[in-house]
Short mmCIF file of C-alpha atoms in Angstrom, two decimals:
data_model
loop_
_atom_site.label_atom_id
_atom_site.label_comp_id
_atom_site.label_asym_id
_atom_site.label_seq_id
_atom_site.Cartn_x
_atom_site.Cartn_y
_atom_site.Cartn_z
CA UNK A 156 -14.15 -52.66 -98.75
CA UNK A 157 -12.63 -49.88 -96.67
CA UNK A 158 -8.98 -48.95 -97.28
CA UNK A 159 -6.63 -48.80 -94.31
CA UNK A 160 -5.43 -45.30 -93.41
CA UNK A 161 -1.79 -46.33 -93.81
CA UNK A 162 -2.10 -46.38 -97.58
CA UNK A 163 -3.33 -42.84 -98.04
CA UNK A 164 -0.90 -40.17 -99.19
CA UNK A 165 -1.32 -36.45 -98.72
CA UNK A 166 -0.81 -34.77 -102.08
CA UNK A 167 0.38 -31.18 -102.15
CA UNK A 168 -2.10 -28.49 -103.07
CA UNK A 169 -2.16 -27.43 -106.69
CA UNK A 170 -0.42 -24.11 -106.04
CA UNK A 171 2.42 -25.84 -104.14
CA UNK A 172 3.49 -27.97 -107.10
CA UNK A 173 6.58 -26.99 -109.12
CA UNK A 174 4.46 -26.57 -112.26
CA UNK A 175 2.77 -23.62 -110.54
CA UNK A 176 5.50 -22.41 -108.13
CA UNK A 177 8.33 -22.02 -110.63
CA UNK A 178 6.46 -19.76 -113.09
CA UNK A 179 5.13 -17.66 -110.18
CA UNK A 180 8.65 -17.25 -108.75
CA UNK A 181 10.00 -16.36 -112.20
CA UNK A 182 7.26 -13.76 -112.71
CA UNK A 183 7.90 -12.26 -109.27
CA UNK A 184 11.63 -12.11 -109.93
CA UNK A 185 11.11 -10.39 -113.29
CA UNK A 186 8.97 -7.75 -111.59
CA UNK A 187 11.53 -7.33 -108.80
CA UNK A 188 14.35 -6.98 -111.33
CA UNK A 189 12.66 -3.97 -112.91
CA UNK A 190 13.15 -1.83 -109.79
CA UNK A 191 16.45 0.03 -109.36
CA UNK A 192 18.63 -1.19 -106.50
CA UNK A 193 17.95 0.36 -103.10
CA UNK A 194 14.98 2.37 -104.38
CA UNK A 195 11.84 2.84 -102.33
CA UNK A 196 9.90 0.61 -104.71
CA UNK A 197 12.50 -2.16 -104.44
CA UNK A 198 12.51 -1.98 -100.64
CA UNK A 199 8.71 -2.13 -100.47
CA UNK A 200 8.72 -5.08 -102.87
CA UNK A 201 11.37 -6.92 -100.80
CA UNK A 202 9.45 -6.38 -97.57
CA UNK A 203 6.16 -7.35 -99.24
CA UNK A 204 7.45 -10.55 -100.84
CA UNK A 205 9.43 -11.49 -97.74
CA UNK A 206 6.46 -10.72 -95.49
CA UNK A 207 4.14 -12.95 -97.51
CA UNK A 208 6.65 -15.80 -97.46
CA UNK A 209 7.19 -15.41 -93.71
CA UNK A 210 3.42 -15.39 -93.20
CA UNK A 211 3.06 -18.58 -95.30
CA UNK A 212 5.75 -20.28 -93.26
CA UNK A 213 4.48 -19.23 -89.84
CA UNK A 214 0.82 -20.04 -90.48
CA UNK A 215 1.62 -23.51 -91.83
CA UNK A 216 -0.45 -22.89 -94.97
CA UNK A 217 2.19 -24.72 -96.96
CA UNK A 218 2.70 -28.44 -96.53
CA UNK A 219 6.11 -28.77 -94.88
CA UNK A 220 8.67 -31.32 -95.94
CA UNK A 221 10.21 -33.36 -93.15
CA UNK A 222 13.41 -31.90 -91.77
CA UNK A 223 16.50 -34.07 -91.83
CA UNK A 224 17.10 -35.94 -88.60
CA UNK A 225 20.76 -35.03 -88.49
CA UNK A 226 23.05 -32.84 -90.56
CA UNK A 227 25.70 -34.62 -92.54
CA UNK A 228 29.33 -34.05 -91.62
CA UNK A 229 29.93 -32.03 -94.80
CA UNK A 230 27.39 -29.41 -93.67
CA UNK A 231 29.74 -28.25 -90.93
CA UNK A 232 32.28 -27.14 -93.53
CA UNK A 233 29.69 -24.79 -95.05
CA UNK A 234 29.51 -22.84 -91.81
CA UNK A 235 33.13 -21.69 -92.13
CA UNK A 236 32.68 -19.56 -95.29
CA UNK A 237 29.33 -18.28 -94.03
CA UNK A 238 30.85 -17.16 -90.71
CA UNK A 239 33.88 -15.58 -92.44
CA UNK A 240 31.57 -13.76 -94.88
CA UNK A 241 29.35 -12.52 -92.05
CA UNK A 242 32.28 -11.28 -89.98
CA UNK A 243 33.88 -9.54 -92.98
CA UNK A 244 30.62 -7.86 -94.01
CA UNK A 245 29.85 -6.78 -90.45
CA UNK A 246 33.31 -5.36 -89.70
CA UNK A 247 33.61 -3.46 -92.98
CA UNK A 248 30.08 -2.09 -92.60
CA UNK A 249 30.55 -0.97 -88.98
CA UNK A 250 34.03 0.44 -89.64
CA UNK A 251 32.74 2.27 -92.74
CA UNK A 252 35.96 1.33 -94.51
CA UNK A 253 34.75 2.78 -97.81
CA UNK A 254 36.75 2.09 -100.93
CA UNK A 255 39.77 0.71 -99.06
CA UNK A 256 37.90 -2.42 -97.94
CA UNK A 257 34.52 -2.54 -99.71
CA UNK A 258 31.80 -4.96 -98.63
CA UNK A 259 30.72 -7.78 -100.91
CA UNK A 260 27.39 -6.06 -101.48
CA UNK A 261 29.24 -2.92 -102.64
CA UNK A 262 31.34 -5.04 -104.98
CA UNK A 263 28.18 -6.65 -106.40
CA UNK A 264 26.51 -3.31 -107.19
CA UNK A 265 28.01 -2.99 -110.71
CA UNK A 266 26.71 -6.47 -111.53
CA UNK A 267 23.24 -5.69 -110.20
CA UNK A 268 22.86 -2.65 -112.48
CA UNK A 269 21.76 -5.01 -115.27
CA UNK A 270 18.05 -5.89 -115.02
CA UNK A 271 18.56 -9.48 -116.13
CA UNK A 272 21.22 -10.14 -113.48
CA UNK A 273 19.05 -8.42 -110.86
CA UNK A 274 16.11 -10.64 -111.89
CA UNK A 275 18.31 -13.74 -111.62
CA UNK A 276 19.39 -12.64 -108.12
CA UNK A 277 15.72 -12.17 -107.24
CA UNK A 278 14.95 -15.69 -108.49
CA UNK A 279 17.73 -17.16 -106.34
CA UNK A 280 16.53 -15.21 -103.28
CA UNK A 281 12.87 -16.16 -103.76
CA UNK A 282 13.70 -19.82 -104.43
CA UNK A 283 15.87 -20.06 -101.32
CA UNK A 284 13.19 -18.36 -99.23
CA UNK A 285 10.51 -20.69 -100.67
CA UNK A 286 12.69 -23.66 -99.74
CA UNK A 287 12.89 -22.35 -96.17
CA UNK A 288 9.11 -21.90 -96.06
CA UNK A 289 8.68 -25.53 -97.11
CA UNK A 290 10.80 -26.74 -94.18
#
């Protein structure tokens, strides 16, 4: 007897499952954490990893999750700190305020000198980017 099409479910590809994705993202972040901050190698690695993720998202090679129909009311409150952060970073960068008013990225540099912290930051960045690719 033939099954109706309504009962079929598309399963994600093997490489899209968390069992595969998480170790790959951890391995990529450990490699990225080995490069010194703002070095040529680190910049090439950022552009390479980001380029591959952008390519995966634009070519629809990854099964996308459905986007929410409407943002919840609490999501609006997240825009306030993001906008304030963006304005502060932009103004201090353009004004070249230096040590009087350092940017957040300049304040984070001492933390990012440690390879383990840099690898953790890589993992957060790659995971967030992977989540965007899946949308």
